[in-house]
Protein backbone atom coordinates (compact mmCIF):
# COMPACT_ATOMS: atom_id res chain seq x y z
CA MET A 1 -22.65 -5.59 -32.39
CA ASN A 2 -20.70 -2.99 -34.34
CA SER A 3 -23.48 -1.11 -36.09
CA ALA A 4 -23.15 2.65 -36.48
CA HIS A 5 -25.93 3.11 -33.93
CA THR A 6 -24.15 0.88 -31.39
CA ARG A 7 -20.86 2.73 -31.90
CA ARG A 8 -22.52 6.14 -31.39
CA TRP A 9 -24.22 4.87 -28.26
CA ALA A 10 -20.93 3.37 -26.99
CA TRP A 11 -19.00 6.62 -27.56
CA ARG A 12 -21.65 8.61 -25.67
CA ALA A 13 -21.77 6.10 -22.84
CA LEU A 14 -17.96 6.05 -22.66
CA GLY A 15 -17.96 9.83 -22.33
CA VAL A 16 -20.52 9.77 -19.52
CA ILE A 17 -18.72 6.97 -17.67
CA ALA A 18 -15.33 8.68 -18.11
CA VAL A 19 -16.72 11.92 -16.65
CA ALA A 20 -18.12 9.97 -13.68
CA VAL A 21 -14.79 8.19 -13.09
CA VAL A 22 -12.89 11.50 -13.29
CA ALA A 23 -15.34 13.11 -10.85
CA ILE A 24 -14.98 10.23 -8.38
CA THR A 25 -11.21 9.88 -8.64
CA PHE A 26 -10.36 13.58 -8.63
CA TRP A 27 -12.74 14.55 -5.83
CA PRO A 28 -10.57 16.46 -3.34
CA THR A 29 -11.33 14.05 -0.48
CA PRO A 30 -12.03 10.32 -0.56
CA VAL A 31 -15.58 9.87 -1.85
CA ASP A 32 -16.28 7.10 0.66
CA GLN A 33 -15.25 9.24 3.64
CA PRO A 34 -18.80 10.27 4.62
CA PHE A 35 -19.90 6.60 4.52
CA GLN A 36 -16.95 4.89 6.22
CA SER A 37 -18.57 4.50 9.65
CA ALA A 38 -21.92 3.45 8.17
CA LEU A 39 -20.22 0.85 5.99
CA ALA A 40 -18.18 -0.40 8.94
CA ARG A 41 -21.40 -0.82 10.97
CA LEU A 42 -23.09 -2.58 8.05
CA LEU A 43 -20.17 -4.96 7.63
CA ALA A 44 -20.13 -5.70 11.39
CA SER A 45 -23.84 -6.51 11.25
CA LEU A 46 -23.41 -8.68 8.16
CA HIS A 47 -20.50 -10.50 9.83
CA ARG A 48 -22.79 -11.29 12.80
CA HIS A 49 -25.28 -12.75 10.30
CA GLY A 50 -22.85 -14.99 8.47
CA LEU A 51 -20.85 -12.81 6.08
CA PRO A 52 -17.31 -14.23 6.03
CA GLU A 53 -14.85 -12.23 8.13
CA TRP A 54 -12.49 -11.83 5.16
CA VAL A 55 -15.01 -9.43 3.61
CA THR A 56 -13.50 -6.30 5.14
CA TYR A 57 -13.71 -2.62 4.35
CA SER A 58 -10.54 -2.98 2.26
CA VAL A 59 -12.07 -5.82 0.24
CA VAL A 60 -15.22 -3.78 -0.42
CA GLU A 61 -13.11 -0.76 -1.42
CA SER A 62 -10.97 -2.85 -3.77
CA ALA A 63 -14.03 -4.52 -5.28
CA SER A 64 -15.56 -1.09 -5.90
CA ASN A 65 -12.41 -0.13 -7.83
CA VAL A 66 -12.84 -3.23 -9.99
CA VAL A 67 -16.54 -2.52 -10.55
CA MET A 68 -15.92 1.13 -11.41
CA PHE A 69 -13.70 0.16 -14.37
CA VAL A 70 -15.80 -2.72 -15.77
CA PRO A 71 -18.05 -0.40 -17.85
CA LEU A 72 -15.02 1.49 -19.18
CA GLY A 73 -13.37 -1.75 -20.25
CA ALA A 74 -16.56 -3.05 -21.84
CA LEU A 75 -17.12 0.13 -23.82
CA ILE A 76 -13.50 0.33 -24.96
CA ALA A 77 -13.67 -3.29 -26.13
CA LEU A 78 -16.98 -2.62 -27.87
CA LEU A 79 -15.37 0.24 -29.79
CA ALA A 80 -12.16 -1.65 -30.60
CA TRP A 81 -11.63 -4.26 -33.29
CA PRO A 82 -12.90 -7.57 -31.88
CA SER A 83 -9.40 -9.09 -31.81
CA LEU A 84 -8.16 -6.12 -29.78
CA TRP A 85 -10.58 -6.50 -26.85
CA TRP A 86 -7.56 -6.73 -24.50
CA ILE A 87 -6.71 -3.09 -25.25
CA SER A 88 -9.35 -2.30 -22.65
CA GLY A 89 -6.94 -3.57 -19.99
CA VAL A 90 -4.00 -1.60 -21.39
CA LEU A 91 -6.01 1.63 -21.53
CA GLY A 92 -7.50 0.89 -18.11
CA PHE A 93 -3.99 0.45 -16.71
CA PHE A 94 -2.74 3.75 -18.14
CA ALA A 95 -5.88 5.62 -17.10
CA SER A 96 -5.58 4.23 -13.58
CA LEU A 97 -1.85 4.96 -13.40
CA THR A 98 -2.55 8.55 -14.48
CA ILE A 99 -5.27 8.86 -11.85
CA GLU A 100 -3.12 7.47 -9.05
CA LEU A 101 -0.09 9.61 -9.96
CA SER A 102 -2.30 12.69 -10.18
CA GLN A 103 -3.81 11.92 -6.78
CA ALA A 104 -0.33 11.50 -5.30
CA LEU A 105 0.93 14.76 -6.78
CA LEU A 106 -2.14 17.00 -6.69
CA LEU A 107 -4.58 15.78 -4.06
CA PRO A 108 -2.99 15.59 -0.61
CA GLN A 109 -6.15 14.17 1.02
CA ARG A 110 -6.34 11.27 -1.44
CA PHE A 111 -4.32 8.07 -1.19
CA ALA A 112 -2.58 6.78 -4.30
CA ALA A 113 -2.10 3.02 -4.25
CA ALA A 114 -0.66 0.39 -6.55
CA GLY A 115 -3.50 -1.89 -5.44
CA ASP A 116 -5.97 0.56 -6.96
CA VAL A 117 -4.11 0.40 -10.28
CA ALA A 118 -4.30 -3.41 -10.17
CA ALA A 119 -8.01 -3.40 -9.25
CA ASN A 120 -8.91 -0.83 -11.89
CA THR A 121 -6.94 -2.71 -14.55
CA ALA A 122 -8.65 -5.95 -13.55
CA GLY A 123 -12.03 -4.25 -13.88
CA ALA A 124 -11.21 -2.90 -17.34
CA LEU A 125 -9.99 -6.35 -18.43
CA LEU A 126 -13.14 -8.01 -17.06
CA GLY A 127 -15.30 -5.56 -19.00
CA GLY A 128 -13.28 -6.18 -22.15
CA ALA A 129 -13.42 -9.94 -21.67
CA ALA A 130 -17.20 -9.79 -21.21
CA ILE A 131 -17.55 -8.07 -24.60
CA CYS A 132 -15.17 -10.60 -26.16
CA ILE A 133 -17.29 -13.48 -24.83
CA LEU A 134 -20.52 -11.84 -25.98
CA ARG A 135 -19.08 -11.37 -29.46
CA TYR A 136 -17.95 -15.01 -29.54
CA VAL A 137 -21.42 -16.20 -28.51
CA GLN A 138 -23.08 -13.90 -31.05
CA LEU A 139 -20.77 -15.13 -33.81
CA GLY A 140 -21.61 -18.72 -32.94
CA ARG A 141 -25.34 -17.97 -33.15
CA GLU A 142 -24.93 -16.22 -36.50
CA ARG A 143 -23.04 -19.21 -37.92
CA ARG A 144 -25.87 -21.59 -36.98
């Protein structure tokens, strides 16, 4: 899992994902703004068809913050020493904290939130944990 080819691919992918995250998080207005009413209508329709009521716009927004950081965490863990997979969460936390502070100070139309830092950190940790588990499974297969 740590071949030179894999590492080169991971660095490139990390760069692409990081650019995408920066573009999304530093967009001058909330990126979901044009879709808020459509998503609200979709959720209302899904609620009528059995989606639990606790799945609200806020839950979807928070889940999207988690999902956005999963690839970052996975790639960071892939590039780190296997025993340091958890560094993905630390770096995810500091990246998210930087993003939220920058939004608070520089982007008046954006909303900085501690919940976003928690969701982003959770996503980075989930990505890192996924790589840790994959490495563990791979190691077990190699030993057999």
